């Protein structure tokens, strides 16, 4: 199984530690999600706009390292308030692994996207990286 | 009549408030993952001479019982959430979202499966809202 690491110094950012734990426990529960790490290379950041905390995930096809703050120039950026960030992990899957349009959480996420509270940059340019982030953080 | 927090009387009133909370009944219905403990760090200056915990036997949207325990490491549950008294006060008063508090490291999931906790984010919020319904006397 691929390694999930917390970068040196990142333990001071509780959100970074939380993300590393979430990925590790998700991989324990769903070993097939390891393929997402093997397919992804690049940097993805999550910026929690209302709390002023950011993390960067660096994927190199063998491991994912979680850093405190935005490191380098991320290929994929997700910016949203805490409530929306957590909702993106909680989206209800539908047929073919796509989000279920009837899902209550999914509707909240679409609404946040439409209202500009959720910004996603780079998903089309780096689809594998974006998909990996989604797979590894999804709790359903 | 106000009840001191944390205390056995407060814990019992909290359990009653949970059972009267319609939102918790709905969002907590699928919860079958074990007890949840809310633990307050020892803080003699705030009138809390020993670590205190409320272990909630929550199951399928109901609180079947509560146990108030005192002493370090005495609260045993599938999910153990620990924080300083001042943070619990903010959470109970509805001034701090429990999930945002966790992302900031103010509330610590000392034990438990993080993906499950995130999946039940609305249930956690409803649980905390029940606490706001308890007439509480916080130590000065």
Short mmCIF file of C-alpha atoms in Angstrom, two decimals:
data_model
loop_
_atom_site.label_atom_id
_atom_site.label_comp_id
_atom_site.label_asym_id
_atom_site.label_seq_id
_atom_site.Cartn_x
_atom_site.Cartn_y
_atom_site.Cartn_z
CA UNK A 1 0.00 0.00 0.00
CA UNK A 2 1.19 3.54 -0.74
CA UNK A 3 2.55 5.67 2.06
CA UNK A 4 0.70 8.61 3.57
CA UNK A 5 3.02 11.02 5.32
CA UNK A 6 2.71 14.17 7.30
CA UNK A 7 5.49 16.57 6.27
CA UNK A 8 7.90 17.72 9.00
CA UNK A 9 6.30 20.60 10.90
CA UNK A 10 2.83 19.91 9.53
CA UNK A 11 1.70 18.39 12.84
CA UNK A 12 1.22 21.95 14.15
CA UNK A 13 -1.65 22.29 11.65
CA UNK A 14 -4.50 20.18 13.09
CA UNK A 15 -6.24 20.15 9.75
CA UNK A 16 -3.16 18.65 8.05
CA UNK A 17 -2.98 15.92 10.72
CA UNK A 18 -6.70 15.33 10.31
CA UNK A 19 -6.34 14.95 6.52
CA UNK A 20 -3.42 12.49 6.87
CA UNK A 21 -5.43 10.42 9.39
CA UNK A 22 -8.49 10.52 7.16
CA UNK A 23 -6.53 9.24 4.14
CA UNK A 24 -4.83 6.49 6.18
CA UNK A 25 -8.10 5.25 7.68
CA UNK A 26 -9.83 5.45 4.32
CA UNK A 27 -7.09 3.34 2.73
CA UNK A 28 -7.42 0.80 5.56
CA UNK A 29 -11.17 0.60 4.92
CA UNK A 30 -10.95 0.71 1.11
CA UNK A 31 -7.57 -0.68 -0.06
CA UNK A 32 -8.67 -0.27 -3.70
CA UNK A 33 -8.40 3.50 -3.27
CA UNK A 34 -4.65 3.03 -3.29
CA UNK A 35 -4.93 3.08 -7.09
CA UNK A 36 -5.79 6.76 -6.82
CA UNK A 37 -2.37 7.52 -5.33
CA UNK A 38 -0.61 5.38 -7.94
CA UNK A 39 -2.35 7.34 -10.72
CA UNK A 40 -1.68 10.83 -9.38
CA UNK A 41 1.28 13.14 -9.63
CA UNK A 42 1.25 16.80 -8.67
CA UNK A 43 0.13 19.19 -5.96
CA UNK A 44 -3.35 19.83 -4.68
CA UNK A 45 -4.28 22.35 -2.02
CA UNK A 46 -7.30 22.89 0.19
CA UNK A 47 -7.78 26.38 1.58
CA UNK A 48 -10.35 26.71 4.37
CA UNK A 49 -11.34 30.32 3.82
CA UNK A 50 -13.19 31.05 7.06
CA UNK A 51 -10.59 29.48 9.34
CA UNK A 52 -7.48 30.67 7.50
CA UNK A 53 -5.94 27.19 7.39
CA UNK A 54 -4.49 25.54 4.29
CA UNK A 55 -2.94 22.23 3.40
CA UNK A 56 -1.12 20.93 0.34
CA UNK A 57 -1.08 17.31 -0.79
CA UNK A 58 1.94 16.31 -2.87
CA UNK A 59 1.38 13.12 -4.88
CA UNK A 60 4.24 11.27 -6.57
CA UNK A 61 2.52 8.00 -7.60
CA UNK A 62 4.03 6.15 -4.61
CA UNK A 63 2.97 8.28 -1.70
CA UNK A 64 1.10 11.35 -0.68
CA UNK A 65 2.66 13.89 1.65
CA UNK A 66 0.47 16.39 3.50
CA UNK A 67 2.02 19.82 4.13
CA UNK A 68 0.97 22.72 6.29
CA UNK A 69 -0.05 25.70 4.12
CA UNK A 70 0.02 26.15 0.37
CA UNK A 71 3.35 24.82 -0.93
CA UNK A 72 4.57 25.69 -4.41
CA UNK A 73 2.03 26.22 -7.17
CA UNK A 74 -0.78 23.69 -6.78
CA UNK A 75 -2.11 22.00 -9.91
CA UNK A 76 -5.52 21.70 -8.24
CA UNK A 77 -6.87 24.21 -5.72
CA UNK A 78 -10.02 23.94 -3.67
CA UNK A 79 -11.11 27.01 -1.67
CA UNK A 80 -14.19 26.98 0.57
CA UNK A 81 -15.40 27.58 4.12
CA UNK A 82 -15.01 24.71 6.62
CA UNK A 83 -18.60 23.53 6.33
CA UNK A 84 -18.32 23.17 2.53
CA UNK A 85 -14.88 21.53 2.70
CA UNK A 86 -16.27 18.84 4.99
CA UNK A 87 -19.35 18.47 2.79
CA UNK A 88 -17.12 17.69 -0.21
CA UNK A 89 -15.83 14.64 1.72
CA UNK A 90 -19.36 13.61 2.49
CA UNK A 91 -20.90 13.63 -0.99
CA UNK A 92 -23.34 10.81 -1.67
CA UNK A 93 -22.18 8.48 -4.45
CA UNK A 94 -24.66 7.55 -7.16
CA UNK A 95 -24.58 5.23 -10.17
CA UNK A 96 -21.17 4.73 -11.86
CA UNK A 97 -19.45 6.39 -8.90
CA UNK A 98 -20.78 9.81 -9.87
CA UNK A 99 -22.37 12.06 -7.22
CA UNK A 100 -26.04 11.27 -6.65
CA UNK A 101 -28.00 14.38 -7.78
CA UNK A 102 -30.67 13.63 -5.15
CA UNK A 103 -28.16 13.63 -2.30
CA UNK A 104 -28.76 16.31 0.33
CA UNK A 105 -25.05 16.99 0.81
CA UNK A 106 -24.45 17.00 -2.94
CA UNK A 107 -27.08 19.69 -3.38
CA UNK A 108 -25.33 21.80 -0.72
CA UNK A 109 -22.03 21.40 -2.55
CA UNK A 110 -23.55 22.37 -5.94
CA UNK A 111 -25.16 25.38 -4.30
CA UNK A 112 -21.83 26.45 -2.78
CA UNK A 113 -20.20 26.06 -6.19
CA UNK A 114 -22.92 28.12 -7.88
CA UNK A 115 -22.73 30.85 -5.24
CA UNK A 116 -18.93 31.01 -5.49
CA UNK A 117 -18.39 29.86 -1.89
CA UNK A 118 -16.63 26.81 -3.31
CA UNK A 119 -13.89 27.46 -5.87
CA UNK A 120 -12.18 24.62 -7.68
CA UNK A 121 -9.26 25.44 -9.95
CA UNK A 122 -7.34 23.00 -12.14
CA UNK A 123 -9.71 20.01 -12.01
CA UNK A 124 -10.07 19.87 -15.78
CA UNK A 125 -6.36 20.32 -16.41
CA UNK A 126 -5.42 17.65 -13.82
CA UNK A 127 -8.36 15.24 -13.73
CA UNK A 128 -6.45 12.28 -12.24
CA UNK A 129 -5.09 14.41 -9.43
CA UNK A 130 -8.51 15.89 -8.74
CA UNK A 131 -10.10 12.44 -8.80
CA UNK A 132 -7.41 11.08 -6.45
CA UNK A 133 -8.05 13.84 -3.94
CA UNK A 134 -11.78 13.15 -4.08
CA UNK A 135 -11.35 9.39 -3.70
CA UNK A 136 -8.93 9.63 -0.80
CA UNK A 137 -10.97 12.13 1.20
CA UNK A 138 -14.42 10.64 0.52
CA UNK A 139 -16.05 9.10 3.59
CA UNK A 140 -18.88 7.33 1.77
CA UNK B 1 -32.52 25.86 37.68
CA UNK B 2 -29.10 25.78 36.05
CA UNK B 3 -26.85 22.74 36.18
CA UNK B 4 -23.09 22.92 36.60
CA UNK B 5 -20.96 21.79 33.67
CA UNK B 6 -19.44 19.25 33.79
CA UNK B 7 -21.43 17.20 36.31
CA UNK B 8 -23.57 14.09 36.57
CA UNK B 9 -26.75 16.17 36.69
CA UNK B 10 -25.72 18.05 33.55
CA UNK B 11 -24.89 14.78 31.76
CA UNK B 12 -28.37 13.38 32.56
CA UNK B 13 -30.10 16.55 31.40
CA UNK B 14 -28.00 16.42 28.23
CA UNK B 15 -29.14 12.84 27.55
CA UNK B 16 -32.77 13.95 27.98
CA UNK B 17 -32.21 16.91 25.64
CA UNK B 18 -30.74 14.59 23.01
CA UNK B 19 -33.84 12.41 23.15
CA UNK B 20 -36.05 15.46 22.65
CA UNK B 21 -34.08 16.65 19.64
CA UNK B 22 -35.90 15.78 16.43
CA UNK B 23 -32.85 16.67 14.28
CA UNK B 24 -30.72 14.21 16.22
CA UNK B 25 -33.33 11.49 15.85
CA UNK B 26 -33.20 11.99 12.07
CA UNK B 27 -29.47 12.48 11.47
CA UNK B 28 -28.40 10.02 14.15
CA UNK B 29 -30.74 7.24 12.99
CA UNK B 30 -28.02 5.33 11.08
CA UNK B 31 -25.56 5.63 14.00
CA UNK B 32 -24.67 2.14 15.29
CA UNK B 33 -20.98 2.74 15.87
CA UNK B 34 -20.82 2.88 19.64
CA UNK B 35 -20.60 5.26 22.55
CA UNK B 36 -19.40 8.83 22.22
CA UNK B 37 -17.51 10.46 25.09
CA UNK B 38 -17.22 14.20 25.58
CA UNK B 39 -14.22 14.74 27.82
CA UNK B 40 -13.08 17.89 29.59
CA UNK B 41 -9.42 18.29 30.48
CA UNK B 42 -8.47 18.70 34.10
CA UNK B 43 -8.32 22.44 34.78
CA UNK B 44 -8.23 23.23 38.53
CA UNK B 45 -8.19 26.98 37.85
CA UNK B 46 -11.57 26.64 36.13
CA UNK B 47 -12.98 24.51 38.97
CA UNK B 48 -12.37 21.20 37.24
CA UNK B 49 -9.94 19.36 39.54
CA UNK B 50 -9.93 16.16 37.47
CA UNK B 51 -10.56 15.11 33.88
CA UNK B 52 -14.30 14.61 33.51
CA UNK B 53 -16.20 12.77 30.82
CA UNK B 54 -19.74 12.16 29.70
CA UNK B 55 -20.07 8.82 27.94
CA UNK B 56 -23.18 8.84 25.78
CA UNK B 57 -24.72 5.52 24.79
CA UNK B 58 -26.09 6.80 21.49
CA UNK B 59 -27.69 4.35 19.09
CA UNK B 60 -29.99 4.82 16.09
CA UNK B 61 -30.89 8.42 16.90
CA UNK B 62 -31.47 7.89 20.61
CA UNK B 63 -29.44 8.29 23.75
CA UNK B 64 -30.02 5.08 25.71
CA UNK B 65 -28.02 6.24 28.70
CA UNK B 66 -25.19 8.38 29.95
CA UNK B 67 -22.36 7.80 32.34
CA UNK B 68 -20.47 10.58 34.08
CA UNK B 69 -16.90 9.64 34.90
CA UNK B 70 -14.10 11.47 36.64
CA UNK B 71 -10.37 10.81 36.38
CA UNK B 72 -7.78 10.68 33.65
CA UNK B 73 -8.48 7.98 31.07
CA UNK B 74 -11.67 6.87 32.84
CA UNK B 75 -14.01 7.68 29.95
CA UNK B 76 -13.96 4.68 27.65
CA UNK B 77 -15.90 4.91 24.41
CA UNK B 78 -15.61 4.06 20.73
CA UNK B 79 -15.28 7.80 20.07
CA UNK B 80 -13.52 10.05 22.56
CA UNK B 81 -13.54 13.79 21.98
CA UNK B 82 -11.48 15.86 24.36
CA UNK B 83 -11.06 19.60 24.78
CA UNK B 84 -10.34 22.25 27.40
CA UNK B 85 -13.31 23.51 29.36
CA UNK B 86 -13.30 26.91 27.56
CA UNK B 87 -13.67 25.19 24.17
CA UNK B 88 -16.60 23.04 25.35
CA UNK B 89 -18.21 26.20 26.69
CA UNK B 90 -17.96 27.85 23.26
CA UNK B 91 -19.30 24.71 21.56
CA UNK B 92 -22.21 24.30 24.01
CA UNK B 93 -23.12 27.96 23.69
CA UNK B 94 -23.23 27.53 19.91
CA UNK B 95 -20.39 29.97 19.27
CA UNK B 96 -18.05 27.33 17.86
CA UNK B 97 -18.94 24.69 15.29
CA UNK B 98 -17.65 21.30 16.52
CA UNK B 99 -16.27 20.31 13.13
CA UNK B 100 -14.49 23.64 12.62
CA UNK B 101 -13.12 23.24 16.15
CA UNK B 102 -11.77 19.82 15.20
CA UNK B 103 -10.17 21.23 12.04
CA UNK B 104 -8.47 23.90 14.17
CA UNK B 105 -7.29 21.38 16.73
CA UNK B 106 -9.42 22.88 19.48
CA UNK B 107 -11.40 19.67 19.84
CA UNK B 108 -9.37 16.50 19.58
CA UNK B 109 -10.74 13.15 18.45
CA UNK B 110 -8.55 11.18 20.88
CA UNK B 111 -10.02 7.87 19.81
CA UNK B 112 -12.34 6.83 17.02
CA UNK B 113 -12.74 6.39 13.30
CA UNK B 114 -12.44 9.80 11.65
CA UNK B 115 -14.25 8.92 8.38
CA UNK B 116 -17.28 7.82 10.43
CA UNK B 117 -17.18 11.03 12.45
CA UNK B 118 -17.09 13.11 9.26
CA UNK B 119 -19.89 11.06 7.73
CA UNK B 120 -22.05 11.92 10.74
CA UNK B 121 -21.23 15.61 10.76
CA UNK B 122 -24.89 16.68 10.87
CA UNK B 123 -25.54 14.22 13.66
CA UNK B 124 -22.64 15.73 15.65
CA UNK B 125 -24.05 19.21 15.15
CA UNK B 126 -27.47 18.07 16.31
CA UNK B 127 -25.90 16.44 19.37
CA UNK B 128 -24.18 19.69 20.27
CA UNK B 129 -27.38 21.67 19.71
CA UNK B 130 -29.02 19.45 22.31
CA UNK B 131 -26.40 20.64 24.79
CA UNK B 132 -27.46 24.23 24.16
CA UNK B 133 -30.94 23.30 25.43
CA UNK B 134 -29.57 22.37 28.87
CA UNK B 135 -29.67 25.31 31.33
CA UNK B 136 -25.99 25.42 32.13
CA UNK B 137 -23.97 27.01 34.85
CA UNK B 138 -20.35 27.33 33.78
CA UNK B 139 -17.71 27.69 36.48
CA UNK B 140 -16.23 31.16 36.44
#
